[in-house]
Amino acid sequence: MTPSTIELPVTEDDRRIARYTAMAIALTVAEAALPSPLPGIKPGLANIIVLVVLLRHGWRDAAWVSLLRVVAGGLVIGQLFAPGFFLALAGAVSSLAALFLAVRLPRRWFGAVTISLLAAFAHIGGQLVLARLWLVPHDGVFYLAPLFATAALAFGTINGLIAAHLLAAVLPHTD
Amino acid sequence: MKAVLPDDLREIFSEARHESRNSGSWHKYLKAGDWLVLLVSGALVVFSYALLWRGGVADRAIVKRDGKTVIELSLNSARKARVEGPLGTTVIEVQPGRARVFSDPGPRQYCVQQGWLTRAGAVAICAPNHLTLQLNGRNADNADYDSLNY
């Protein structure tokens, strides 16, 4: 132990967030291996973890996991600060904005699927806006919007169901 | 793939598989509001296709060189047209309702690989040879673009 060592106390919160983030990163990497019909159409499996964290530990933790996942995932996949990274970041930030509101919906009527769908649509919305402003400064980008919206509908629903399932059946005892 | 997943995750997945075999019914996770949101988003997705993909029916192909129209071809009958650019000859092929760049002297062949254009407003750009092939519809109110140039 050198005298100049800076000690950063690690709290239980940090450990929990790190564990969830690790799961999300693993899903990101696994997903990167999947072929995709169109760049940008991905299942977004890591968002299942974000949903679980949101419904279990609240928005703040979900935001940590989501943003850490984007940065660490970018590092692991090797696209950090590439256009794809910024698109992922734009998607994550807009999803988190949607989740901030969605998590306040009455839980009696609206479950994980609603929250997941709202986040998925916000995700593609944010990405399309960034792509239009920065990558493809032409309205032709919006030509692809229906395809992205279809993917958001499908994967948003599936991810929401998986998250609901994990919360109900698998994860209640892991923490 | 297995080795990529941390133990926690693998455990969760195998438990989840196990679980879903036991229960097997996903709709128990859907609440009333979820169905509503699903219905509304489904309608919005369908609407987005209608809204954004309403390019009109193309009725003529326009070939431009440096933004100036060189030749206009009606899409009623099949024919080929040869257009000269700085690199050489680009061949445009027209068939009823569609047109394509048949061949081009450019090095990367992007405009050839685009294949058949069918929608009003669709464009193939052979930049090295300074040519564009563009389809136009008759009615101006559903033209997808006000103007195109490069």
Short mmCIF file of C-alpha atoms in Angstrom, two decimals:
data_model
loop_
_atom_site.label_atom_id
_atom_site.label_comp_id
_atom_site.label_asym_id
_atom_site.label_seq_id
_atom_site.Cartn_x
_atom_site.Cartn_y
_atom_site.Cartn_z
CA MET A 1 0.00 0.00 0.00
CA THR A 2 1.77 3.14 -1.17
CA PRO A 3 0.94 6.32 0.71
CA SER A 4 -0.36 8.02 -2.45
CA THR A 5 -3.03 5.44 -3.15
CA ILE A 6 -6.46 6.90 -3.71
CA GLU A 7 -9.08 4.70 -2.15
CA LEU A 8 -12.48 4.73 -3.83
CA PRO A 9 -14.97 3.15 -1.51
CA VAL A 10 -17.16 0.71 -3.41
CA THR A 11 -20.72 0.67 -2.20
CA GLU A 12 -23.28 -2.09 -2.49
CA ASP A 13 -25.05 0.07 -5.08
CA ASP A 14 -21.93 0.15 -7.23
CA ARG A 15 -21.59 -3.61 -7.10
CA ARG A 16 -25.19 -4.16 -8.06
CA ILE A 17 -25.02 -1.72 -10.96
CA ALA A 18 -21.77 -3.28 -12.12
CA ARG A 19 -23.30 -6.76 -12.12
CA TYR A 20 -26.29 -5.71 -14.15
CA THR A 21 -24.06 -3.74 -16.49
CA ALA A 22 -21.90 -6.82 -17.02
CA MET A 23 -24.97 -8.78 -18.06
CA ALA A 24 -26.01 -6.01 -20.43
CA ILE A 25 -22.52 -5.86 -21.96
CA ALA A 26 -22.53 -9.63 -22.46
CA LEU A 27 -25.83 -9.35 -24.32
CA THR A 28 -24.45 -6.49 -26.42
CA VAL A 29 -21.47 -8.59 -27.46
CA ALA A 30 -23.59 -11.65 -28.17
CA GLU A 31 -25.92 -9.50 -30.25
CA ALA A 32 -23.06 -7.99 -32.25
CA ALA A 33 -22.45 -11.48 -33.63
CA LEU A 34 -25.96 -11.71 -35.04
CA PRO A 35 -26.47 -10.82 -38.70
CA SER A 36 -28.91 -8.03 -39.41
CA PRO A 37 -30.96 -7.26 -42.52
CA LEU A 38 -30.37 -3.54 -42.18
CA PRO A 39 -27.73 -1.66 -40.21
CA GLY A 40 -29.38 -0.44 -37.05
CA ILE A 41 -32.06 -3.09 -36.85
CA LYS A 42 -31.11 -5.10 -33.79
CA PRO A 43 -33.12 -6.85 -31.08
CA GLY A 44 -31.59 -4.68 -28.36
CA LEU A 45 -31.34 -7.53 -25.89
CA ALA A 46 -29.33 -5.45 -23.43
CA ASN A 47 -32.42 -3.34 -22.93
CA ILE A 48 -34.05 -6.29 -21.19
CA ILE A 49 -31.55 -5.79 -18.41
CA VAL A 50 -32.21 -2.04 -18.34
CA LEU A 51 -35.94 -2.75 -18.01
CA VAL A 52 -35.39 -5.21 -15.18
CA VAL A 53 -33.20 -2.71 -13.34
CA LEU A 54 -35.73 0.06 -13.91
CA LEU A 55 -38.63 -1.93 -12.52
CA ARG A 56 -36.60 -3.21 -9.63
CA HIS A 57 -34.30 -0.45 -8.57
CA GLY A 58 -35.70 2.65 -10.19
CA TRP A 59 -34.71 5.04 -12.95
CA ARG A 60 -31.39 6.20 -11.56
CA ASP A 61 -29.90 2.71 -11.57
CA ALA A 62 -31.38 2.01 -14.99
CA ALA A 63 -29.73 5.16 -16.35
CA TRP A 64 -26.37 4.08 -14.93
CA VAL A 65 -26.63 0.60 -16.39
CA SER A 66 -27.81 1.86 -19.76
CA LEU A 67 -25.10 4.49 -20.21
CA LEU A 68 -22.30 2.35 -18.79
CA ARG A 69 -23.40 -0.40 -21.14
CA VAL A 70 -23.19 1.91 -24.16
CA VAL A 71 -19.68 3.10 -23.26
CA ALA A 72 -18.32 -0.28 -22.19
CA GLY A 73 -20.08 -2.04 -25.04
CA GLY A 74 -18.50 0.43 -27.45
CA LEU A 75 -15.10 -0.35 -25.96
CA VAL A 76 -15.60 -4.10 -26.18
CA ILE A 77 -16.98 -4.13 -29.71
CA GLY A 78 -14.40 -1.57 -30.82
CA GLN A 79 -16.78 1.11 -32.03
CA LEU A 80 -16.15 3.63 -29.26
CA PHE A 81 -16.63 7.14 -30.71
CA ALA A 82 -17.50 5.69 -34.12
CA PRO A 83 -20.80 6.81 -35.62
CA GLY A 84 -22.47 3.66 -34.36
CA PHE A 85 -21.49 4.52 -30.83
CA PHE A 86 -23.09 7.94 -31.00
CA LEU A 87 -26.23 6.43 -32.50
CA ALA A 88 -26.35 3.95 -29.63
CA LEU A 89 -25.85 6.80 -27.19
CA ALA A 90 -28.60 8.88 -28.79
CA GLY A 91 -30.88 5.86 -28.58
CA ALA A 92 -30.01 5.25 -24.95
CA VAL A 93 -30.49 8.88 -23.93
CA SER A 94 -33.88 9.19 -25.63
CA SER A 95 -35.00 5.84 -24.21
CA LEU A 96 -34.03 6.95 -20.74
CA ALA A 97 -36.04 10.14 -21.19
CA ALA A 98 -39.05 8.00 -22.17
CA LEU A 99 -38.44 5.61 -19.28
CA PHE A 100 -38.31 8.53 -16.87
CA LEU A 101 -41.94 9.22 -17.77
CA ALA A 102 -43.06 5.65 -18.44
CA VAL A 103 -42.04 4.40 -15.01
CA ARG A 104 -44.61 6.79 -13.52
CA LEU A 105 -47.50 5.07 -15.31
CA PRO A 106 -49.90 3.23 -13.01
CA ARG A 107 -48.41 -0.24 -12.65
CA ARG A 108 -51.86 -1.76 -12.29
CA TRP A 109 -52.69 -1.25 -15.96
CA PHE A 110 -49.35 -0.88 -17.62
CA GLY A 111 -46.69 -3.55 -17.36
CA ALA A 112 -43.18 -4.05 -18.68
CA VAL A 113 -44.37 -4.33 -22.28
CA THR A 114 -45.76 -0.79 -22.35
CA ILE A 115 -42.60 0.59 -20.81
CA SER A 116 -40.47 -1.40 -23.23
CA LEU A 117 -42.45 -0.24 -26.26
CA LEU A 118 -42.28 3.42 -25.27
CA ALA A 119 -38.53 3.10 -24.77
CA ALA A 120 -38.09 1.29 -28.09
CA PHE A 121 -39.95 3.97 -30.03
CA ALA A 122 -38.05 6.73 -28.24
CA HIS A 123 -34.86 4.86 -29.08
CA ILE A 124 -35.43 4.83 -32.84
CA GLY A 125 -36.78 8.37 -32.68
CA GLY A 126 -33.59 9.65 -31.09
CA GLN A 127 -31.43 7.69 -33.50
CA LEU A 128 -33.31 8.93 -36.55
CA VAL A 129 -33.06 12.53 -35.39
CA LEU A 130 -29.31 12.21 -34.83
CA ALA A 131 -28.83 10.43 -38.15
CA ARG A 132 -30.82 13.12 -39.95
CA LEU A 133 -28.90 15.96 -38.27
CA TRP A 134 -25.45 14.51 -38.52
CA LEU A 135 -24.88 11.37 -40.59
CA VAL A 136 -27.30 11.66 -43.49
CA PRO A 137 -28.40 15.28 -43.73
CA HIS A 138 -31.26 14.45 -46.04
CA ASP A 139 -34.91 13.62 -45.48
CA GLY A 140 -34.35 10.29 -47.19
CA VAL A 141 -33.45 8.93 -43.75
CA PHE A 142 -37.09 9.08 -42.77
CA TYR A 143 -37.81 6.73 -45.62
CA LEU A 144 -36.42 4.00 -43.39
CA ALA A 145 -38.51 5.06 -40.40
CA PRO A 146 -41.31 2.54 -41.03
CA LEU A 147 -38.79 -0.31 -41.02
CA PHE A 148 -37.25 0.87 -37.78
CA ALA A 149 -40.71 1.39 -36.29
CA THR A 150 -41.66 -2.17 -37.20
CA ALA A 151 -38.51 -3.49 -35.54
CA ALA A 152 -39.19 -1.35 -32.47
CA LEU A 153 -42.71 -2.73 -32.23
CA ALA A 154 -41.57 -6.34 -32.52
CA PHE A 155 -38.47 -6.20 -30.33
CA GLY A 156 -40.03 -3.79 -27.86
CA THR A 157 -42.83 -6.27 -27.26
CA ILE A 158 -40.54 -9.30 -27.05
CA ASN A 159 -38.04 -7.60 -24.74
CA GLY A 160 -40.85 -6.37 -22.53
CA LEU A 161 -42.27 -9.87 -22.23
CA ILE A 162 -38.86 -11.31 -21.41
CA ALA A 163 -38.27 -8.62 -18.78
CA ALA A 164 -41.69 -9.26 -17.24
CA HIS A 165 -40.91 -12.95 -17.22
CA LEU A 166 -37.52 -12.47 -15.58
CA LEU A 167 -39.03 -10.22 -12.93
CA ALA A 168 -41.87 -12.58 -12.19
CA ALA A 169 -40.29 -15.97 -12.41
CA VAL A 170 -36.54 -15.92 -12.37
CA LEU A 171 -35.01 -12.96 -10.66
CA PRO A 172 -37.11 -12.25 -7.58
CA HIS A 173 -34.54 -13.99 -5.41
CA THR A 174 -31.31 -12.86 -7.08
CA ASP A 175 -29.85 -9.63 -5.86
CA MET B 1 -21.23 -18.23 -27.57
CA LYS B 2 -21.75 -19.96 -24.23
CA ALA B 3 -18.36 -18.81 -23.03
CA VAL B 4 -19.26 -15.17 -23.65
CA LEU B 5 -22.03 -15.10 -21.08
CA PRO B 6 -21.28 -14.53 -17.43
CA ASP B 7 -22.49 -17.25 -15.09
CA ASP B 8 -25.36 -15.18 -13.71
CA LEU B 9 -26.76 -14.66 -17.13
CA ARG B 10 -26.43 -18.25 -18.20
CA GLU B 11 -28.21 -19.31 -15.05
CA ILE B 12 -31.01 -16.84 -15.72
CA PHE B 13 -31.40 -18.03 -19.28
CA SER B 14 -31.53 -21.68 -18.40
CA GLU B 15 -33.99 -20.96 -15.61
CA ALA B 16 -36.04 -18.86 -17.99
CA ARG B 17 -36.13 -21.66 -20.54
CA HIS B 18 -37.15 -24.06 -17.83
CA GLU B 19 -39.81 -21.67 -16.59
CA SER B 20 -41.31 -20.94 -19.97
CA ARG B 21 -41.68 -24.64 -20.59
CA ASN B 22 -43.64 -24.91 -17.37
CA SER B 23 -45.85 -21.90 -17.89
CA GLY B 24 -45.61 -21.38 -21.62
CA SER B 25 -48.15 -18.57 -21.66
CA TRP B 26 -46.79 -15.12 -22.33
CA HIS B 27 -50.07 -13.28 -22.24
CA LYS B 28 -50.18 -13.46 -18.47
CA TYR B 29 -47.57 -10.69 -18.48
CA LEU B 30 -49.74 -8.37 -20.56
CA LYS B 31 -51.99 -6.00 -18.68
CA ALA B 32 -54.98 -4.11 -20.06
CA GLY B 33 -52.96 -1.00 -20.80
CA ASP B 34 -50.28 -3.07 -22.52
CA TRP B 35 -52.82 -4.35 -25.03
CA LEU B 36 -53.97 -0.81 -25.65
CA VAL B 37 -50.42 0.43 -26.18
CA LEU B 38 -49.70 -2.53 -28.47
CA LEU B 39 -52.79 -1.78 -30.53
CA VAL B 40 -52.02 1.94 -30.80
CA SER B 41 -48.36 1.37 -31.70
CA GLY B 42 -49.31 -1.24 -34.26
CA ALA B 43 -51.69 1.24 -35.86
CA LEU B 44 -49.00 3.94 -35.81
CA VAL B 45 -46.49 1.62 -37.49
CA VAL B 46 -48.97 0.79 -40.25
CA PHE B 47 -49.74 4.49 -40.59
CA SER B 48 -46.04 5.31 -40.89
CA TYR B 49 -45.78 3.07 -43.95
CA ALA B 50 -48.79 4.77 -45.48
CA LEU B 51 -47.41 8.21 -44.67
CA LEU B 52 -43.76 7.78 -45.64
CA TRP B 53 -43.96 5.28 -48.46
CA ARG B 54 -46.58 6.91 -50.59
CA GLY B 55 -44.31 7.62 -53.54
CA GLY B 56 -46.44 7.87 -56.62
CA VAL B 57 -46.36 5.61 -59.59
CA ALA B 58 -43.44 6.50 -61.80
CA ASP B 59 -44.20 7.29 -65.41
CA ARG B 60 -40.98 8.59 -66.88
CA ALA B 61 -37.24 8.25 -66.42
CA ILE B 62 -35.09 11.36 -66.63
CA VAL B 63 -31.36 11.16 -67.25
CA LYS B 64 -29.36 14.22 -66.30
CA ARG B 65 -25.75 15.14 -66.86
CA ASP B 66 -24.40 17.71 -64.41
CA GLY B 67 -27.96 18.50 -63.42
CA LYS B 68 -29.15 19.21 -66.95
CA THR B 69 -31.64 16.85 -68.52
CA VAL B 70 -30.08 14.86 -71.34
CA ILE B 71 -32.90 12.52 -72.19
CA GLU B 72 -36.39 11.71 -70.97
CA LEU B 73 -37.78 8.23 -71.46
CA SER B 74 -41.36 7.22 -70.97
CA LEU B 75 -41.80 4.06 -68.90
CA ASN B 76 -44.40 2.61 -71.23
CA SER B 77 -42.22 0.52 -73.48
CA ALA B 78 -38.97 -1.39 -73.18
CA ARG B 79 -35.88 0.19 -74.67
CA LYS B 80 -32.25 0.98 -73.95
CA ALA B 81 -30.65 4.39 -74.19
CA ARG B 82 -26.96 5.25 -74.42
CA VAL B 83 -25.85 8.42 -72.67
CA GLU B 84 -22.36 9.87 -72.96
CA GLY B 85 -20.54 11.18 -69.92
CA PRO B 86 -16.93 12.28 -69.36
CA LEU B 87 -15.83 8.69 -68.65
CA GLY B 88 -17.71 7.02 -71.46
CA THR B 89 -21.08 5.55 -72.22
CA THR B 90 -23.71 4.75 -69.62
CA VAL B 91 -26.53 2.50 -70.78
CA ILE B 92 -29.96 3.07 -69.30
CA GLU B 93 -32.53 0.32 -69.65
CA VAL B 94 -36.24 1.04 -69.45
CA GLN B 95 -39.06 -1.47 -69.12
CA PRO B 96 -42.75 -0.86 -68.46
CA GLY B 97 -42.92 0.83 -65.06
CA ARG B 98 -39.25 0.58 -64.20
CA ALA B 99 -35.79 1.69 -65.21
CA ARG B 100 -32.20 0.88 -64.29
CA VAL B 101 -28.64 1.75 -65.10
CA PHE B 102 -27.72 -1.21 -67.26
CA SER B 103 -24.01 -0.47 -67.44
CA ASP B 104 -21.69 2.35 -66.47
CA PRO B 105 -17.99 3.04 -66.93
CA GLY B 106 -17.58 4.15 -63.29
CA PRO B 107 -15.10 2.26 -61.08
CA ARG B 108 -17.47 1.30 -58.26
CA GLN B 109 -20.67 0.46 -60.13
CA TYR B 110 -22.92 1.72 -57.34
CA CYS B 111 -25.62 2.95 -59.68
CA VAL B 112 -25.63 -0.34 -61.59
CA GLN B 113 -25.91 -2.35 -58.38
CA GLN B 114 -28.95 -0.38 -57.30
CA GLY B 115 -30.88 -2.40 -59.81
CA TRP B 116 -34.37 -1.53 -60.93
CA LEU B 117 -35.91 1.74 -59.81
CA THR B 118 -39.69 1.57 -59.63
CA ARG B 119 -40.89 4.44 -57.45
CA ALA B 120 -41.40 8.08 -58.33
CA GLY B 121 -38.51 10.02 -56.86
CA ALA B 122 -36.10 7.09 -56.87
CA VAL B 123 -32.64 8.02 -58.09
CA ALA B 124 -29.50 6.21 -59.18
CA ILE B 125 -26.42 8.41 -59.26
CA CYS B 126 -23.40 7.53 -61.39
CA ALA B 127 -21.20 10.25 -59.95
CA PRO B 128 -17.96 9.35 -61.76
CA ASN B 129 -19.72 9.71 -65.09
CA HIS B 130 -21.66 12.81 -63.94
CA LEU B 131 -25.02 11.18 -64.68
CA THR B 132 -28.19 10.66 -62.68
CA LEU B 133 -31.16 8.51 -63.52
CA GLN B 134 -34.33 9.68 -61.85
CA LEU B 135 -37.94 8.53 -62.00
CA ASN B 136 -40.74 11.05 -61.97
CA GLY B 137 -44.44 10.62 -61.37
CA ARG B 138 -47.11 12.57 -63.17
CA ASN B 139 -48.88 14.14 -60.24
CA ALA B 140 -46.80 16.76 -58.52
CA ASP B 141 -48.64 16.46 -55.22
CA ASN B 142 -47.04 13.16 -54.33
CA ALA B 143 -43.58 13.89 -55.63
CA ASP B 144 -41.26 12.82 -52.83
CA TYR B 145 -38.66 15.46 -53.50
CA ASP B 146 -38.80 19.10 -54.47
CA SER B 147 -35.47 19.01 -56.18
CA LEU B 148 -32.41 16.86 -56.45
CA ASN B 149 -28.95 17.83 -57.46
CA TYR B 150 -25.37 17.02 -56.75
#
